[in-house]
């Protein structure tokens, strides 16, 4: 019982909160699941039950919950300089050091030494909004104002603000919001298991996907296309790994038509794929990279947009004529977030959490395959690093999908939660996602799979 109006928290929640991405009718019926505490990979709900969080929140608590180092770094920063903006050239030490650290990490750990500047925000969505605006800005500055459209992919997830929600390629997030906005296009989803033709191998499938992309560019007119945005591994869509050759071929098409490559590393950044960045895992050559989630392991809302030399040079060269860069947020480069991000990076390095993700990756797939690989409704179990998906089908032999409206993965999620394991059901295809903290142990993976 809460003292507020003598109601329980459950009742107050139902009367006062509009939950993101939640059915209002279901919530009215079932009420909230209230979590009160967390440590390591485990959450504790209000009834005192422990749940093993195989999602690391929303793919974000990379170092696990309850890390004193991060709390201490945040508390010290709050006491010392609780806020400082970056507008008009103001700055603060940890934010400067964080920008430098990220540029260094990209050069050393992703083989991408061509980044020149870092812009900070507060969420993955706003990082992608920044990318959305930057590619327009870049083309306006270099006298190409007609080159504005951005191509995303069906099944992509890039956030839910008006611009990033338009880049997202999952119809459920567009419905009734009049999205996508004009100027955003979607090309085919390169998920081989579901969308390949019969007998089409990965290389042939990738070639077809990229031919579709180029056909779209040519139909629209290459002079109107500013950028292509992609997650290295599509997360929320269903943990879709890029088919062999896909990104190398995409890059050739982008180069041919002078199109920028925006890489959304909001999930894949900071170790999720078993390497520091998906850019390194898949040998990508981005012009802009969006980072969030693992940047602070969600101990503070913070995002970063990495800006390449190529874009930076145009901004710098035209600066006298264009005046100030009129984009930014109250919380851009927040000193507390920066201190926490630095402590988070220290911790990831000190504990070798990226190596831990790489080491445990085969264990996660093997555990899932051992326990449920023979189930007649399990079509595919796939993953990279500590990011795995289990896709359900009505018929394994033919890969026939379930009827529209049937949601086996939601049933699995409910049953798993009843047994103390959180395994998210995704909104595009019937897939359960597994993306535990990178600090998880082999024993915890086995426990979750059991
Ligand atoms: N990009 C990707 C790849 C994501 O997975 C997400 C969130 O899940 C976002 C962007 C949006 O991030 P946020 O929810 O912090 O706005």
Short mmCIF file of C-alpha atoms and ligand atoms in Angstrom, two decimals:
data_model
loop_
_atom_site.label_atom_id
_atom_site.label_comp_id
_atom_site.label_asym_id
_atom_site.label_seq_id
_atom_site.Cartn_x
_atom_site.Cartn_y
_atom_site.Cartn_z
CA UNK A 1 0.00 0.00 0.00
CA UNK A 2 1.25 3.44 -0.87
CA UNK A 3 0.28 6.43 1.23
CA UNK A 4 -0.69 8.39 -1.88
CA UNK A 5 -4.48 8.39 -1.82
CA UNK A 6 -4.36 5.03 -0.04
CA UNK A 7 -3.87 3.18 -3.29
CA UNK A 8 -1.40 0.48 -4.23
CA UNK A 9 1.40 1.27 -6.68
CA UNK A 10 -0.31 -1.08 -9.11
CA UNK A 11 -3.49 1.00 -8.98
CA UNK A 12 -1.68 4.33 -9.21
CA UNK A 13 0.29 3.06 -12.21
CA UNK A 14 -2.90 2.12 -14.03
CA UNK A 15 -4.44 5.51 -13.24
CA UNK A 16 -1.47 7.73 -14.03
CA UNK A 17 1.07 6.26 -16.47
CA UNK A 18 1.00 6.05 -20.23
CA UNK A 19 3.50 3.25 -20.88
CA UNK A 20 5.64 3.25 -24.03
CA UNK A 21 4.97 0.46 -26.53
CA UNK A 22 2.26 -1.14 -24.37
CA UNK A 23 -1.31 -2.14 -25.16
CA UNK A 24 -3.54 0.19 -23.15
CA UNK A 25 -6.30 -2.42 -22.99
CA UNK A 26 -3.95 -5.21 -21.83
CA UNK A 27 -2.37 -2.93 -19.29
CA UNK A 28 -5.75 -1.97 -17.93
CA UNK A 29 -6.53 -5.67 -17.45
CA UNK A 30 -3.17 -6.93 -16.22
CA UNK A 31 -1.52 -3.97 -14.56
CA UNK A 32 2.21 -3.35 -14.37
CA UNK A 33 5.04 -5.68 -13.40
CA UNK A 34 6.93 -3.55 -10.92
CA UNK A 35 10.66 -4.12 -10.48
CA UNK A 36 12.27 -2.82 -7.35
CA UNK A 37 15.93 -3.72 -7.52
CA UNK A 38 18.59 -5.38 -9.65
CA UNK A 39 22.08 -6.79 -9.34
CA UNK A 40 24.29 -8.41 -11.98
CA UNK A 41 21.95 -10.05 -14.48
CA UNK A 42 19.05 -10.39 -12.04
CA UNK A 43 16.04 -8.21 -11.39
CA UNK A 44 13.80 -8.42 -8.33
CA UNK A 45 10.11 -7.69 -8.72
CA UNK A 46 7.74 -6.23 -6.13
CA UNK A 47 6.66 -9.71 -5.04
CA UNK A 48 10.30 -10.52 -4.22
CA UNK A 49 10.79 -12.88 -7.20
CA UNK A 50 14.13 -12.91 -8.95
CA UNK A 51 14.24 -12.84 -12.73
CA UNK A 52 17.26 -13.50 -14.91
CA UNK A 53 17.26 -10.64 -17.41
CA UNK A 54 18.25 -12.17 -20.74
CA UNK A 55 17.53 -8.85 -22.43
CA UNK A 56 19.83 -6.58 -20.38
CA UNK A 57 16.82 -4.25 -20.14
CA UNK A 58 16.32 -3.12 -23.73
CA UNK A 59 19.70 -4.45 -25.00
CA UNK A 60 21.41 -1.79 -22.93
CA UNK A 61 22.67 -2.80 -19.47
CA UNK A 62 25.92 -4.13 -20.89
CA UNK A 63 27.92 -4.19 -17.65
CA UNK A 64 25.03 -5.60 -15.61
CA UNK A 65 23.00 -3.93 -12.88
CA UNK A 66 24.10 -2.38 -9.61
CA UNK A 67 27.69 -1.45 -10.47
CA UNK A 68 29.03 0.66 -7.62
CA UNK A 69 31.80 2.13 -9.84
CA UNK A 70 29.24 3.71 -12.13
CA UNK A 71 27.03 4.92 -9.30
CA UNK A 72 30.07 6.45 -7.58
CA UNK A 73 31.25 8.15 -10.76
CA UNK A 74 27.76 9.61 -11.24
CA UNK A 75 27.49 10.76 -7.63
CA UNK A 76 30.91 12.42 -7.70
CA UNK A 77 30.06 14.22 -10.95
CA UNK A 78 26.69 15.36 -9.57
CA UNK A 79 28.36 16.85 -6.52
CA UNK A 80 31.12 18.53 -8.49
CA UNK A 81 29.39 19.93 -11.60
CA UNK A 82 25.79 18.78 -11.74
CA UNK A 83 25.14 20.38 -15.11
CA UNK A 84 26.89 22.13 -17.92
CA UNK A 85 25.66 22.68 -21.45
CA UNK A 86 27.89 22.84 -24.52
CA UNK A 87 26.10 25.68 -26.33
CA UNK A 88 28.14 28.59 -27.62
CA UNK A 89 31.43 26.80 -26.98
CA UNK A 90 31.00 26.04 -23.27
CA UNK A 91 32.50 22.69 -22.28
CA UNK A 92 33.51 20.44 -19.39
CA UNK A 93 36.40 18.05 -18.75
CA UNK A 94 34.73 14.63 -18.79
CA UNK A 95 32.78 15.41 -21.94
CA UNK A 96 35.97 16.48 -23.73
CA UNK A 97 37.72 13.31 -22.56
CA UNK A 98 34.79 11.13 -23.61
CA UNK A 99 34.73 12.54 -27.16
CA UNK A 100 38.46 11.90 -27.45
CA UNK A 101 38.08 8.38 -26.02
CA UNK A 102 35.34 7.49 -28.51
CA UNK A 103 37.39 8.72 -31.47
CA UNK A 104 40.31 6.64 -30.17
CA UNK A 105 38.15 3.55 -29.63
CA UNK A 106 36.78 3.74 -33.14
CA UNK A 107 40.26 4.04 -34.58
CA UNK A 108 41.77 1.27 -32.44
CA UNK A 109 38.88 -1.16 -32.03
CA UNK A 110 36.78 -0.73 -35.17
CA UNK A 111 39.56 0.01 -37.65
CA UNK A 112 37.77 3.30 -38.33
CA UNK A 113 40.26 6.11 -37.90
CA UNK A 114 38.37 8.45 -40.19
CA UNK A 115 36.12 10.05 -37.58
CA UNK A 116 36.69 13.70 -36.80
CA UNK A 117 34.13 14.86 -34.23
CA UNK A 118 31.57 13.57 -31.72
CA UNK A 119 28.17 15.14 -31.04
CA UNK A 120 26.31 14.10 -27.87
CA UNK A 121 22.61 13.59 -27.23
CA UNK A 122 20.45 11.60 -24.86
CA UNK A 123 18.89 8.64 -26.70
CA UNK A 124 19.31 6.35 -29.67
CA UNK A 125 16.33 8.05 -31.31
CA UNK A 126 17.85 11.51 -31.02
CA UNK A 127 21.21 10.22 -32.32
CA UNK A 128 19.39 9.06 -35.44
CA UNK A 129 17.51 12.37 -35.62
CA UNK A 130 20.89 14.07 -35.53
CA UNK A 131 22.02 11.84 -38.42
CA UNK A 132 18.79 12.65 -40.27
CA UNK A 133 19.50 16.38 -39.96
CA UNK A 134 23.26 16.09 -40.54
CA UNK A 135 22.92 14.44 -43.94
CA UNK A 136 20.58 17.25 -45.06
CA UNK A 137 22.90 19.87 -43.62
CA UNK A 138 25.90 18.34 -45.34
CA UNK A 139 24.20 18.34 -48.73
CA UNK A 140 22.79 21.84 -48.30
CA UNK A 141 26.25 23.15 -47.42
CA UNK A 142 27.83 21.59 -50.45
CA UNK A 143 25.18 23.01 -52.77
CA UNK A 144 23.17 19.80 -53.26
CA UNK A 145 19.83 20.73 -51.66
CA UNK A 146 17.91 18.23 -53.81
CA UNK A 147 19.91 15.33 -52.30
CA UNK A 148 17.77 14.74 -49.19
CA UNK A 149 16.08 11.34 -49.07
CA UNK A 150 17.21 8.62 -46.69
CA UNK A 151 16.85 4.91 -47.40
CA UNK A 152 16.26 2.55 -44.51
CA UNK A 153 15.18 -1.08 -44.54
CA UNK A 154 12.00 -2.97 -43.84
CA UNK A 155 12.34 -4.48 -40.34
CA UNK A 156 14.82 -1.83 -39.17
CA UNK A 157 14.51 -0.22 -35.76
CA UNK A 158 16.04 3.23 -35.39
CA UNK A 159 13.88 4.77 -32.65
CA UNK A 160 10.47 6.31 -32.27
CA UNK A 161 10.71 10.10 -32.58
CA UNK A 162 9.06 11.50 -35.72
CA UNK A 163 12.25 11.27 -37.82
CA UNK A 164 13.85 8.16 -36.30
CA UNK A 165 10.41 6.49 -36.14
CA UNK A 166 10.14 7.10 -39.89
CA UNK A 167 13.51 5.42 -40.40
CA UNK A 168 12.23 2.47 -38.38
CA UNK A 169 10.81 -0.05 -40.86
CA UNK A 170 8.27 -1.88 -38.71
CA UNK A 171 4.68 -1.04 -39.68
CA UNK A 172 3.30 -1.40 -36.14
CA UNK A 173 5.27 1.72 -35.13
CA UNK A 174 3.93 3.77 -38.07
CA UNK A 175 0.29 2.84 -37.82
CA UNK A 176 -1.96 5.73 -36.78
CA UNK A 177 0.99 8.14 -36.43
CA UNK A 178 1.04 9.05 -40.15
CA UNK A 179 4.63 7.85 -40.46
CA UNK A 180 6.94 7.57 -42.25
CA UNK A 181 7.54 11.25 -43.01
CA UNK A 182 8.15 12.26 -46.62
CA UNK A 183 11.67 11.64 -47.82
CA UNK A 184 12.19 8.34 -46.01
CA UNK A 185 12.20 5.19 -48.13
CA UNK A 186 12.51 1.53 -47.15
CA UNK A 187 14.25 -1.18 -49.11
CA UNK A 188 13.94 -4.94 -48.59
CA UNK A 189 14.83 -6.66 -45.32
CA UNK A 190 17.96 -8.78 -45.83
CA UNK A 191 16.88 -11.65 -43.56
CA UNK A 192 17.90 -14.75 -45.45
CA UNK A 193 16.02 -17.35 -43.39
CA UNK A 194 12.62 -15.74 -43.96
CA UNK A 195 12.91 -13.84 -47.21
CA UNK A 196 15.27 -15.88 -49.44
CA UNK A 197 13.74 -17.64 -52.42
CA UNK A 198 13.82 -21.44 -52.39
CA UNK A 199 17.37 -22.64 -53.01
CA UNK A 200 18.82 -19.11 -52.98
CA UNK A 201 22.09 -19.10 -51.02
CA UNK A 202 23.24 -16.17 -48.91
CA UNK A 203 25.48 -14.65 -51.56
CA UNK A 204 22.76 -14.79 -54.22
CA UNK A 205 20.23 -13.40 -51.74
CA UNK A 206 22.58 -10.56 -50.79
CA UNK A 207 23.11 -9.78 -54.46
CA UNK A 208 19.34 -9.60 -54.98
CA UNK A 209 18.84 -7.39 -51.92
CA UNK A 210 21.52 -4.99 -53.10
CA UNK A 211 20.15 -5.00 -56.67
CA UNK A 212 16.78 -4.01 -55.15
CA UNK A 213 18.49 -1.19 -53.26
CA UNK A 214 20.18 0.09 -56.39
CA UNK A 215 16.94 -0.17 -58.38
CA UNK A 216 15.22 1.98 -55.73
CA UNK A 217 18.03 4.53 -55.91
CA UNK A 218 17.78 4.67 -59.69
CA UNK A 219 13.98 4.90 -59.66
CA UNK A 220 14.07 7.82 -57.24
CA UNK A 221 17.10 9.43 -58.91
CA UNK A 222 20.53 9.12 -57.27
CA UNK A 223 20.71 12.92 -57.06
CA UNK A 224 17.83 12.85 -54.57
CA UNK A 225 19.28 10.22 -52.21
CA UNK A 226 21.41 11.53 -49.36
CA UNK A 227 21.99 8.51 -47.14
CA UNK A 228 21.42 4.86 -46.37
CA UNK A 229 20.99 3.84 -42.71
CA UNK A 230 21.48 0.35 -41.30
CA UNK A 231 22.03 -1.55 -38.06
CA UNK A 232 25.03 -3.91 -38.47
CA UNK A 233 22.78 -6.61 -36.97
CA UNK A 234 19.08 -5.80 -37.08
CA UNK A 235 18.00 -6.12 -33.46
CA UNK A 236 14.35 -5.39 -32.79
CA UNK A 237 13.39 -6.61 -36.27
CA UNK A 238 14.42 -10.12 -35.17
CA UNK A 239 18.21 -10.42 -34.73
CA UNK A 240 18.95 -10.55 -38.46
CA UNK A 241 22.63 -11.07 -39.23
CA UNK A 242 23.81 -9.53 -42.48
CA UNK A 243 24.13 -12.18 -45.19
CA UNK A 244 27.60 -12.86 -46.60
CA UNK A 245 28.79 -10.07 -48.92
CA UNK A 246 25.78 -7.88 -48.19
CA UNK A 247 27.49 -4.84 -46.67
CA UNK A 248 30.46 -4.97 -49.06
CA UNK A 249 28.05 -4.83 -51.98
CA UNK A 250 25.93 -2.12 -50.33
CA UNK A 251 29.07 -0.02 -49.88
CA UNK A 252 29.87 -0.27 -53.60
CA UNK A 253 26.38 0.97 -54.47
CA UNK A 254 26.64 3.85 -52.00
CA UNK A 255 30.05 4.84 -53.39
CA UNK A 256 28.73 4.71 -56.94
CA UNK A 257 25.95 7.18 -56.15
CA UNK A 258 27.69 9.45 -53.64
CA UNK A 259 25.39 8.34 -50.80
CA UNK A 260 26.37 8.60 -47.13
CA UNK A 261 26.34 5.49 -44.92
CA UNK A 262 24.79 5.96 -41.47
CA UNK A 263 25.51 3.01 -39.20
CA UNK A 264 23.18 2.61 -36.24
CA UNK A 265 25.31 0.96 -33.53
CA UNK A 266 22.85 1.74 -30.75
CA UNK A 267 22.62 -1.99 -29.93
CA UNK A 268 25.80 -3.35 -31.49
CA UNK A 269 28.14 -0.76 -29.95
CA UNK A 270 30.32 -1.52 -26.93
CA UNK A 271 30.77 -5.26 -27.17
CA UNK A 272 27.40 -6.73 -28.04
CA UNK A 273 28.71 -8.57 -31.13
CA UNK A 274 31.79 -9.90 -29.32
CA UNK A 275 33.88 -7.04 -30.71
CA UNK A 276 33.82 -3.42 -29.62
CA UNK A 277 31.68 -2.26 -32.53
CA UNK A 278 29.61 -3.83 -35.30
CA UNK A 279 31.56 -1.56 -37.65
CA UNK A 280 34.64 -3.68 -36.90
CA UNK A 281 32.76 -7.00 -36.84
CA UNK A 282 31.49 -6.48 -40.38
CA UNK A 283 34.23 -4.25 -41.82
CA UNK A 284 31.91 -1.28 -42.42
CA UNK A 285 32.96 2.19 -43.57
CA UNK A 286 30.39 4.56 -42.07
CA UNK A 287 30.09 8.33 -42.50
CA UNK A 288 28.02 8.74 -39.34
CA UNK A 289 27.67 6.30 -36.44
CA UNK A 290 24.87 6.45 -33.86
CA UNK A 291 25.73 5.20 -30.37
CA UNK A 292 23.63 5.04 -27.17
CA UNK A 293 22.61 2.21 -24.78
CA UNK A 294 25.99 0.53 -24.05
CA UNK A 295 27.74 3.93 -24.01
CA UNK A 296 26.67 4.27 -20.38
CA UNK A 297 25.20 0.77 -19.97
CA UNK A 298 21.94 2.73 -19.41
CA UNK A 299 23.16 4.19 -16.10
CA UNK A 300 22.45 7.59 -17.70
CA UNK A 301 20.50 8.51 -20.84
CA UNK A 302 23.19 9.43 -23.33
CA UNK A 303 23.91 9.09 -27.03
CA UNK A 304 26.76 10.00 -29.34
CA UNK A 305 26.93 10.68 -33.06
CA UNK A 306 30.32 10.04 -34.63
CA UNK A 307 31.01 12.32 -37.58
CA UNK A 308 33.51 11.36 -40.31
CA UNK A 309 36.25 13.55 -41.79
CA UNK A 310 34.32 13.76 -45.04
CA UNK A 311 31.31 15.42 -43.37
CA UNK A 312 33.35 17.40 -40.89
CA UNK A 313 35.44 18.98 -43.66
CA UNK A 314 32.33 20.37 -45.35
CA UNK A 315 31.02 21.77 -42.03
CA UNK A 316 34.37 23.31 -41.19
CA UNK A 317 35.06 24.71 -44.66
CA UNK A 318 31.70 26.44 -44.97
CA UNK A 319 31.44 27.62 -41.39
CA UNK A 320 32.26 31.28 -42.02
CA UNK A 321 29.48 31.51 -44.57
CA UNK A 322 26.83 29.43 -42.77
CA UNK A 323 27.30 30.67 -39.22
CA UNK A 324 26.62 28.55 -36.15
CA UNK A 325 25.74 24.86 -36.22
CA UNK A 326 22.16 25.37 -35.01
CA UNK A 327 21.49 21.91 -33.62
CA UNK A 328 21.77 20.60 -30.07
CA UNK A 329 19.99 19.74 -26.86
CA UNK A 330 19.94 21.02 -23.29
CA UNK A 331 21.55 17.78 -22.19
CA UNK A 332 24.08 17.40 -25.05
CA UNK A 333 27.34 16.30 -23.43
CA UNK A 334 25.94 16.24 -19.90
CA UNK A 335 28.85 16.10 -17.42
CA UNK A 336 27.23 13.40 -15.29
CA UNK A 337 26.53 11.19 -18.29
CA UNK A 338 30.08 11.74 -19.52
CA UNK A 339 31.58 10.74 -16.16
CA UNK A 340 29.42 7.61 -16.09
CA UNK A 341 30.30 6.74 -19.69
CA UNK A 342 34.03 7.02 -18.91
CA UNK A 343 33.62 4.81 -15.84
CA UNK A 344 31.60 2.36 -17.94
CA UNK A 345 34.34 2.16 -20.59
CA UNK A 346 36.96 1.67 -17.86
CA UNK A 347 34.92 -1.17 -16.41
CA UNK A 348 34.37 -2.86 -19.78
CA UNK A 349 38.11 -2.73 -20.41
CA UNK A 350 39.18 -3.75 -16.90
CA UNK A 351 36.88 -6.77 -16.78
CA UNK A 352 37.41 -7.76 -20.41
CA UNK A 353 33.66 -7.78 -21.03
CA UNK A 354 33.98 -7.64 -24.81
CA UNK A 355 36.13 -10.78 -24.69
CA UNK A 356 33.62 -12.33 -22.31
CA UNK A 357 30.87 -11.72 -24.87
CA UNK A 358 32.99 -13.35 -27.59
CA UNK A 359 33.88 -16.28 -25.33
CA UNK A 360 30.28 -16.97 -24.26
CA UNK A 361 28.70 -16.43 -27.69
CA UNK A 362 28.97 -20.11 -28.73
CA UNK A 363 27.68 -21.13 -25.30
CA UNK A 364 24.52 -19.06 -25.70
CA UNK A 365 23.74 -20.55 -29.12
CA UNK A 366 24.62 -24.08 -28.00
CA UNK A 367 22.46 -23.77 -24.87
CA UNK A 368 19.46 -22.63 -26.91
CA UNK A 369 20.01 -25.27 -29.59
CA UNK A 370 20.44 -28.06 -27.02
CA UNK A 371 17.26 -27.21 -25.14
CA UNK A 372 14.84 -26.12 -27.88
CA UNK A 373 16.56 -26.81 -31.21
CA UNK A 374 14.41 -29.90 -31.85
CA UNK A 375 11.11 -28.24 -31.12
CA UNK A 376 8.93 -28.52 -34.25
CA UNK A 377 8.04 -24.82 -34.10
CA UNK A 378 11.60 -23.56 -33.75
CA UNK A 379 12.70 -22.63 -37.26
CA UNK A 380 16.00 -20.90 -36.69
CA UNK A 381 18.38 -20.13 -33.83
CA UNK A 382 21.01 -17.55 -34.72
CA UNK A 383 23.25 -14.95 -33.22
CA UNK A 384 26.53 -13.15 -32.98
CA UNK A 385 28.27 -12.27 -29.74
CA UNK A 386 25.73 -12.03 -26.93
CA UNK A 387 22.85 -11.30 -29.23
CA UNK A 388 20.69 -14.24 -30.28
CA UNK A 389 17.26 -14.81 -31.77
CA UNK A 390 14.92 -17.80 -31.86
CA UNK A 391 12.45 -17.63 -34.76
CA UNK A 392 9.24 -19.66 -34.73
CA UNK A 393 7.49 -21.17 -37.75
CA UNK A 394 4.31 -23.18 -38.18
CA UNK A 395 6.21 -25.78 -40.19
CA UNK A 396 9.93 -26.32 -39.91
CA UNK A 397 10.38 -28.19 -43.18
CA UNK A 398 8.69 -25.56 -45.34
CA UNK A 399 9.41 -22.55 -43.06
CA UNK A 400 5.71 -21.75 -43.33
CA UNK A 401 5.01 -18.80 -41.04
CA UNK A 402 2.33 -18.79 -38.38
CA UNK A 403 -1.01 -17.25 -39.27
CA UNK A 404 -1.22 -13.47 -38.83
CA UNK A 405 -2.14 -12.69 -35.25
CA UNK A 406 -0.60 -15.89 -33.85
CA UNK A 407 2.21 -15.03 -31.50
CA UNK A 408 4.09 -18.11 -30.28
CA UNK A 409 7.00 -15.94 -29.15
CA UNK A 410 4.70 -14.01 -26.81
CA UNK A 411 3.57 -17.29 -25.26
CA UNK A 412 7.22 -18.29 -24.83
CA UNK A 413 7.98 -14.95 -23.23
CA UNK A 414 5.13 -15.30 -20.75
CA UNK A 415 6.10 -18.86 -19.80
CA UNK A 416 9.75 -17.94 -19.46
CA UNK A 417 8.87 -15.03 -17.18
CA UNK A 418 6.70 -17.34 -15.08
CA UNK A 419 9.84 -19.48 -14.64
CA UNK A 420 12.06 -16.56 -13.81
CA UNK A 421 13.65 -15.63 -17.15
CA UNK A 422 13.05 -12.52 -19.22
CA UNK A 423 13.26 -13.24 -22.98
CA UNK A 424 11.76 -10.48 -25.10
CA UNK A 425 9.16 -11.11 -27.78
CA UNK A 426 9.87 -8.86 -30.79
CA UNK A 427 7.28 -6.96 -32.84
CA UNK A 428 8.18 -7.70 -36.50
CA UNK A 429 8.57 -11.48 -36.81
CA UNK A 430 7.84 -14.17 -34.18
CA UNK A 431 11.26 -14.05 -32.56
CA UNK A 432 12.45 -14.13 -28.97
CA UNK A 433 15.62 -12.14 -28.42
CA UNK A 434 18.43 -12.97 -26.00
CA UNK A 435 20.88 -10.16 -25.24
CA UNK A 436 22.06 -10.58 -21.65
CA UNK A 437 24.52 -8.29 -19.90
CA UNK A 438 28.03 -8.88 -21.26
CA UNK A 439 29.02 -9.71 -17.69
CA UNK A 440 26.78 -12.79 -17.60
CA UNK A 441 28.34 -16.12 -16.62
CA UNK A 442 28.20 -19.46 -18.42
CA UNK A 443 26.20 -20.87 -15.50
CA UNK A 444 23.59 -18.12 -15.84
CA UNK A 445 23.26 -18.77 -19.58
CA UNK A 446 22.67 -22.46 -18.90
CA UNK A 447 20.18 -21.62 -16.17
CA UNK A 448 18.21 -19.37 -18.53
CA UNK A 449 18.21 -21.98 -21.28
CA UNK A 450 17.01 -24.69 -18.85
N1 LIG B 1 18.56 2.30 -32.79
C1 LIG B 1 18.52 1.01 -32.45
C2 LIG B 1 19.28 0.01 -33.26
C3 LIG B 1 17.80 0.59 -31.34
O1 LIG B 1 17.73 -0.71 -31.03
C4 LIG B 1 17.13 1.56 -30.57
C5 LIG B 1 16.37 1.16 -29.38
O2 LIG B 1 16.13 0.03 -29.13
C6 LIG B 1 17.16 2.90 -30.98
C7 LIG B 1 17.92 3.24 -32.08
C8 LIG B 1 16.43 3.96 -30.24
O3 LIG B 1 17.01 4.19 -29.01
P1 LIG B 1 16.20 4.96 -27.84
O4 LIG B 1 15.10 4.04 -27.43
O5 LIG B 1 17.25 5.21 -26.83
O6 LIG B 1 15.67 6.22 -28.41
#
